[in-house]
Tab-separated table of C-alpha atoms and ligand atoms in Angstrom:
chain	number	residue	atom	x	y	z
A	1	UNK	CA	-10.188	11.977	-8.908
A	2	UNK	CA	-6.787	11.959	-10.538
A	3	UNK	CA	-5.320	9.327	-12.825
A	4	UNK	CA	-2.611	7.373	-11.008
A	5	UNK	CA	-0.584	7.403	-14.229
A	6	UNK	CA	0.107	11.047	-13.354
A	7	UNK	CA	2.062	10.143	-10.214
A	8	UNK	CA	5.595	11.367	-9.665
A	9	UNK	CA	7.728	10.223	-6.740
A	10	UNK	CA	9.577	12.859	-4.777
A	11	UNK	CA	12.413	10.781	-3.401
A	12	UNK	CA	12.013	12.305	0.088
A	13	UNK	CA	8.915	10.135	0.411
A	14	UNK	CA	11.081	7.016	0.741
A	15	UNK	CA	14.168	8.804	1.987
A	16	UNK	CA	14.945	6.309	4.740
A	17	UNK	CA	14.355	3.236	2.614
A	18	UNK	CA	15.806	3.726	-0.878
A	19	UNK	CA	18.764	5.266	-2.650
A	20	UNK	CA	18.256	6.900	-6.034
A	21	UNK	CA	18.862	3.715	-8.026
A	22	UNK	CA	16.205	1.934	-6.003
A	23	UNK	CA	13.818	4.866	-6.450
A	24	UNK	CA	14.262	4.762	-10.228
A	25	UNK	CA	13.736	0.997	-10.356
A	26	UNK	CA	10.782	1.260	-7.973
A	27	UNK	CA	9.055	3.874	-10.131
A	28	UNK	CA	9.444	1.687	-13.214
A	29	UNK	CA	8.164	-1.364	-11.331
A	30	UNK	CA	5.073	0.487	-10.112
A	31	UNK	CA	4.279	2.257	-13.358
A	32	UNK	CA	5.049	5.681	-11.897
A	33	UNK	CA	5.945	8.138	-14.646
A	34	UNK	CA	7.938	10.774	-12.839
A	35	UNK	CA	10.611	11.264	-10.246
A	36	UNK	CA	11.925	14.281	-8.342
A	37	UNK	CA	15.295	13.557	-6.792
A	38	UNK	CA	16.950	15.435	-3.948
A	39	UNK	CA	20.502	16.531	-4.520
A	40	UNK	CA	22.004	14.539	-1.652
A	41	UNK	CA	20.983	11.182	-3.084
A	42	UNK	CA	21.752	12.444	-6.573
A	43	UNK	CA	25.324	13.192	-5.485
A	44	UNK	CA	25.545	9.829	-3.739
A	45	UNK	CA	24.756	8.074	-7.028
A	46	UNK	CA	26.747	10.460	-9.187
A	47	UNK	CA	25.084	12.955	-11.535
A	48	UNK	CA	26.224	11.335	-14.789
A	49	UNK	CA	25.200	7.854	-13.790
A	50	UNK	CA	21.864	9.076	-12.455
A	51	UNK	CA	21.190	11.041	-15.643
A	52	UNK	CA	21.857	7.907	-17.707
A	53	UNK	CA	19.706	5.666	-15.508
A	54	UNK	CA	16.798	8.096	-15.520
A	55	UNK	CA	17.012	8.536	-19.278
A	56	UNK	CA	17.063	4.762	-19.793
A	57	UNK	CA	14.067	4.363	-17.473
A	58	UNK	CA	11.971	6.809	-19.485
A	59	UNK	CA	10.978	8.669	-16.309
A	60	UNK	CA	10.158	12.355	-16.407
A	61	UNK	CA	11.967	14.476	-13.855
A	62	UNK	CA	9.283	16.745	-12.411
A	63	UNK	CA	11.833	18.807	-10.537
A	64	UNK	CA	15.233	18.765	-8.903
A	65	UNK	CA	15.112	19.456	-5.151
A	66	UNK	CA	16.537	21.841	-4.465
A	67	UNK	CA	18.253	25.135	-5.057
A	68	UNK	CA	17.707	28.271	-3.008
A	69	UNK	CA	18.914	29.055	0.513
A	70	UNK	CA	20.091	32.438	-0.791
A	71	UNK	CA	20.503	34.572	2.360
A	72	UNK	CA	23.848	34.641	4.123
A	73	UNK	CA	25.372	36.620	6.979
A	74	UNK	CA	28.351	37.727	4.865
A	75	UNK	CA	28.939	38.507	1.177
A	76	UNK	CA	31.241	35.467	1.010
A	77	UNK	CA	28.506	33.220	2.328
A	78	UNK	CA	25.977	34.629	-0.128
A	79	UNK	CA	28.399	34.107	-3.004
A	80	UNK	CA	29.020	30.522	-1.903
A	81	UNK	CA	25.258	29.995	-1.912
A	82	UNK	CA	25.003	31.404	-5.437
A	83	UNK	CA	27.851	29.199	-6.653
A	84	UNK	CA	26.081	26.165	-5.277
A	85	UNK	CA	22.879	27.248	-7.001
A	86	UNK	CA	24.637	27.435	-10.363
A	87	UNK	CA	25.757	23.862	-9.784
A	88	UNK	CA	22.164	22.919	-9.016
A	89	UNK	CA	21.082	24.421	-12.347
A	90	UNK	CA	23.747	22.367	-14.124
A	91	UNK	CA	22.529	19.220	-12.409
A	92	UNK	CA	18.916	19.964	-13.303
A	93	UNK	CA	19.992	20.387	-16.931
A	94	UNK	CA	21.915	17.090	-16.818
A	95	UNK	CA	18.777	15.313	-15.589
A	96	UNK	CA	16.572	17.080	-18.123
A	97	UNK	CA	14.453	18.229	-15.197
A	98	UNK	CA	11.286	20.208	-15.826
A	99	UNK	CA	12.384	22.766	-13.233
A	100	UNK	CA	14.800	23.469	-10.417
A	101	UNK	CA	12.805	23.901	-7.213
A	102	UNK	CA	13.890	26.825	-5.033
A	103	UNK	CA	13.450	26.721	-1.275
A	104	UNK	CA	14.639	30.268	-0.907
A	105	UNK	CA	16.067	30.316	2.624
A	106	UNK	CA	15.234	32.177	5.834
A	107	UNK	CA	17.091	34.543	8.125
A	108	UNK	CA	20.873	34.547	8.102
A	109	UNK	CA	22.474	33.474	11.396
A	110	UNK	CA	21.995	36.084	14.076
A	111	UNK	CA	19.630	38.279	12.026
A	112	UNK	CA	16.164	39.514	12.955
A	113	UNK	CA	15.710	41.411	9.691
A	114	UNK	CA	13.260	39.443	7.585
A	115	UNK	CA	12.865	42.290	5.106
A	116	UNK	CA	16.608	42.170	4.434
A	117	UNK	CA	16.452	38.375	4.044
A	118	UNK	CA	13.679	38.810	1.487
A	119	UNK	CA	15.827	41.346	-0.327
A	120	UNK	CA	18.694	38.858	-0.463
A	121	UNK	CA	16.319	36.241	-1.819
A	122	UNK	CA	15.153	38.609	-4.542
A	123	UNK	CA	18.730	39.494	-5.492
A	124	UNK	CA	19.798	35.843	-5.405
A	125	UNK	CA	16.989	34.742	-7.691
A	126	UNK	CA	17.666	37.642	-10.076
A	127	UNK	CA	21.308	36.590	-10.330
A	128	UNK	CA	20.577	32.890	-10.745
A	129	UNK	CA	17.809	33.513	-13.237
A	130	UNK	CA	20.183	34.996	-15.753
A	131	UNK	CA	22.235	31.809	-15.739
A	132	UNK	CA	19.185	29.531	-15.663
A	133	UNK	CA	17.724	31.300	-18.698
A	134	UNK	CA	20.927	30.757	-20.632
A	135	UNK	CA	20.519	27.009	-19.953
A	136	UNK	CA	16.748	26.972	-20.540
A	137	UNK	CA	16.142	25.693	-17.030
A	138	UNK	CA	12.962	27.068	-15.400
A	139	UNK	CA	13.265	28.048	-11.739
A	140	UNK	CA	10.300	27.230	-9.500
A	141	UNK	CA	9.928	29.180	-6.264
A	142	UNK	CA	8.310	26.952	-3.668
A	143	UNK	CA	6.538	29.134	-1.100
A	144	UNK	CA	6.726	27.376	2.262
A	145	UNK	CA	4.274	27.528	5.144
A	146	UNK	CA	5.056	30.584	7.332
A	147	UNK	CA	6.157	28.345	10.206
A	148	UNK	CA	9.384	27.875	8.202
A	149	UNK	CA	10.026	31.598	7.607
A	150	UNK	CA	12.970	31.758	10.016
A	151	UNK	CA	14.986	28.782	8.898
A	152	UNK	CA	13.842	27.536	5.487
A	153	UNK	CA	11.985	30.039	3.360
A	154	UNK	CA	10.893	33.627	3.872
A	155	UNK	CA	8.646	33.457	0.777
A	156	UNK	CA	5.476	32.100	2.345
A	157	UNK	CA	2.595	32.878	0.020
A	158	UNK	CA	1.721	32.486	-3.642
A	159	UNK	CA	1.154	36.250	-3.723
A	160	UNK	CA	4.776	36.906	-2.756
A	161	UNK	CA	6.008	34.352	-5.301
A	162	UNK	CA	3.810	35.928	-7.981
A	163	UNK	CA	5.210	39.371	-7.097
A	164	UNK	CA	8.747	38.042	-7.598
A	165	UNK	CA	7.725	36.510	-10.928
A	166	UNK	CA	6.193	39.833	-12.001
A	167	UNK	CA	9.345	41.678	-11.073
A	168	UNK	CA	11.980	39.278	-12.376
A	169	UNK	CA	10.286	38.044	-15.527
A	170	UNK	CA	10.378	34.957	-17.732
A	171	UNK	CA	12.030	31.725	-16.694
A	172	UNK	CA	10.691	32.026	-13.161
A	173	UNK	CA	7.617	30.170	-11.908
A	174	UNK	CA	6.117	28.524	-8.863
A	175	UNK	CA	5.931	25.049	-7.333
A	176	UNK	CA	2.532	24.716	-5.655
A	177	UNK	CA	2.717	22.437	-2.621
A	178	UNK	CA	-0.637	21.858	-0.941
A	179	UNK	CA	1.039	21.310	2.446
A	180	UNK	CA	2.404	24.840	2.446
A	181	UNK	CA	-0.438	26.709	0.790
A	182	UNK	CA	-3.773	25.054	1.631
A	183	UNK	CA	-4.612	27.568	4.405
A	184	UNK	CA	-4.253	30.691	2.250
A	185	UNK	CA	-7.631	32.425	1.653
A	186	UNK	CA	-6.116	33.937	-1.483
A	187	UNK	CA	-4.902	30.651	-2.981
A	188	UNK	CA	-7.484	30.239	-5.733
A	189	UNK	CA	-6.997	33.825	-6.871
A	190	UNK	CA	-3.198	33.540	-6.811
A	191	UNK	CA	-3.195	30.288	-8.804
A	192	UNK	CA	-5.322	32.124	-11.352
A	193	UNK	CA	-2.921	35.053	-11.312
A	194	UNK	CA	0.021	32.704	-11.862
A	195	UNK	CA	-1.612	31.140	-14.912
A	196	UNK	CA	-0.317	28.244	-16.960
A	197	UNK	CA	3.131	29.652	-17.648
A	198	UNK	CA	4.130	29.967	-14.010
A	199	UNK	CA	2.622	26.761	-12.630
A	200	UNK	CA	5.681	24.551	-12.892
A	201	UNK	CA	5.025	21.798	-10.353
A	202	UNK	CA	2.297	20.408	-8.100
A	203	UNK	CA	3.317	18.735	-4.838
A	204	UNK	CA	0.871	16.777	-2.713
A	205	UNK	CA	0.671	15.185	0.723
A	206	UNK	CA	-1.754	15.943	3.558
A	207	UNK	CA	-1.968	17.979	6.768
A	208	UNK	CA	-2.589	15.730	9.739
A	209	UNK	CA	-4.584	16.847	12.771
A	210	UNK	CA	-2.894	16.843	15.158
A	211	UNK	CA	0.529	17.216	13.526
A	212	UNK	CA	3.182	15.720	15.801
A	213	UNK	CA	6.229	17.287	14.146
A	214	UNK	CA	6.162	20.374	11.954
A	215	UNK	CA	8.781	19.034	9.571
A	216	UNK	CA	8.596	15.270	9.631
A	217	UNK	CA	4.939	14.403	10.152
A	218	UNK	CA	3.296	14.951	6.805
A	219	UNK	CA	0.381	12.729	5.925
A	220	UNK	CA	-0.508	10.544	2.980
A	221	UNK	CA	-3.147	12.144	0.746
A	222	UNK	CA	-6.583	11.398	2.198
A	223	UNK	CA	-5.385	11.062	5.798
A	224	UNK	CA	-5.640	14.762	6.653
A	225	UNK	CA	-7.742	17.888	6.136
A	226	UNK	CA	-6.585	19.373	2.819
A	227	UNK	CA	-9.180	19.459	0.046
A	228	UNK	CA	-6.636	18.354	-2.550
A	229	UNK	CA	-9.111	17.747	-5.414
A	230	UNK	CA	-10.322	21.339	-5.042
A	231	UNK	CA	-6.793	22.756	-5.302
A	232	UNK	CA	-6.030	20.433	-8.203
A	233	UNK	CA	-9.163	21.716	-9.965
A	234	UNK	CA	-7.819	25.281	-9.618
A	235	UNK	CA	-4.511	24.180	-11.153
A	236	UNK	CA	-6.249	22.416	-14.018
A	237	UNK	CA	-8.505	25.381	-14.680
A	238	UNK	CA	-5.301	27.253	-15.544
A	239	UNK	CA	-4.205	24.449	-17.861
A	240	UNK	CA	-1.814	22.627	-15.537
A	241	UNK	CA	-1.707	19.043	-16.699
A	242	UNK	CA	1.712	18.073	-15.405
A	243	UNK	CA	2.461	15.181	-13.125
A	244	UNK	CA	1.419	15.167	-9.462
A	245	UNK	CA	4.433	14.859	-7.227
A	246	UNK	CA	4.040	13.030	-3.930
A	247	UNK	CA	6.323	14.498	-1.273
A	248	UNK	CA	5.867	13.091	2.221
A	249	UNK	CA	8.291	13.604	5.092
A	250	UNK	CA	7.091	11.105	7.663
A	251	UNK	CA	9.618	9.889	10.204
A	252	UNK	CA	7.038	8.137	12.365
A	253	UNK	CA	4.997	6.372	9.708
A	254	UNK	CA	5.759	6.192	5.987
A	255	UNK	CA	9.535	6.179	6.369
A	256	UNK	CA	9.136	3.074	8.513
A	257	UNK	CA	7.184	1.060	5.960
A	258	UNK	CA	8.347	-1.065	3.064
A	259	UNK	CA	8.973	1.334	0.191
A	260	UNK	CA	7.039	-0.853	-2.243
A	261	UNK	CA	4.018	-0.572	0.018
A	262	UNK	CA	4.413	3.220	0.156
A	263	UNK	CA	4.424	3.451	-3.650
A	264	UNK	CA	1.384	1.212	-3.903
A	265	UNK	CA	-0.575	3.315	-1.405
A	266	UNK	CA	0.577	6.540	-3.120
A	267	UNK	CA	-0.872	5.455	-6.441
A	268	UNK	CA	-4.110	4.350	-4.849
A	269	UNK	CA	-4.493	7.672	-3.013
A	270	UNK	CA	-3.770	9.664	-6.165
A	271	UNK	CA	-6.843	7.916	-7.548
A	272	UNK	CA	-8.994	8.251	-4.422
A	273	UNK	CA	-7.953	11.456	-2.678
A	274	UNK	CA	-6.323	13.765	-5.241
B	301	ZN	ZN1	7.154	20.523	-2.006
């Protein structure tokens, strides 16, 4: 089982309870070493102030969530998306983040052409990568479960993410989230194919049976059916020894609890179920 000192808090896990300042203080109070902020609460605090507070806290930033959302119905929309992504890279640099996580986006409004959307994603990443390389900021594609292909991300497997990494080259890697990838019969092989260089982040939560809501009913590690220690062992076999980021969207359960309790349970489950 994993060492709870390896825990990182994705701020979405306590999204309804805490702002970024409270998340930073909470991590310090609970001996959690890492944090992965979302841009909305980062903007609410202010990037400069957040960067200072995180630096003072000594926390590692396991990723900034998120860039991506590349496809657009018009060239103007796609350019606006790219401009926003450059800003996201700048913010990740300001926070000294270990990567910028990319949720790549789905179909543009009114489109049924998923191949074209995937082409726009490829072109968007290629464009952004040039800038990200100049700032030394790694980009981490996060493949999402295929149920999100239409509206969130049309990169749905590690294999597809690895293909993009092969094509586009250095500076691009993958965020492995067990919620999105646990079902894939090819997962072990694709983690191996990615290798140490590309494995930029490891996100954990659990898949509940039954799942009440496909977006907002993720489980705490140990409460569902994902063999997380097995997937972690595949990551470690490739030399991944980064922090383990806990990312739980849970409108009906964990978002309703005291945040301090959530952090306590998180650490315990990292020890017992990860
Ligand atoms: Zn994730």
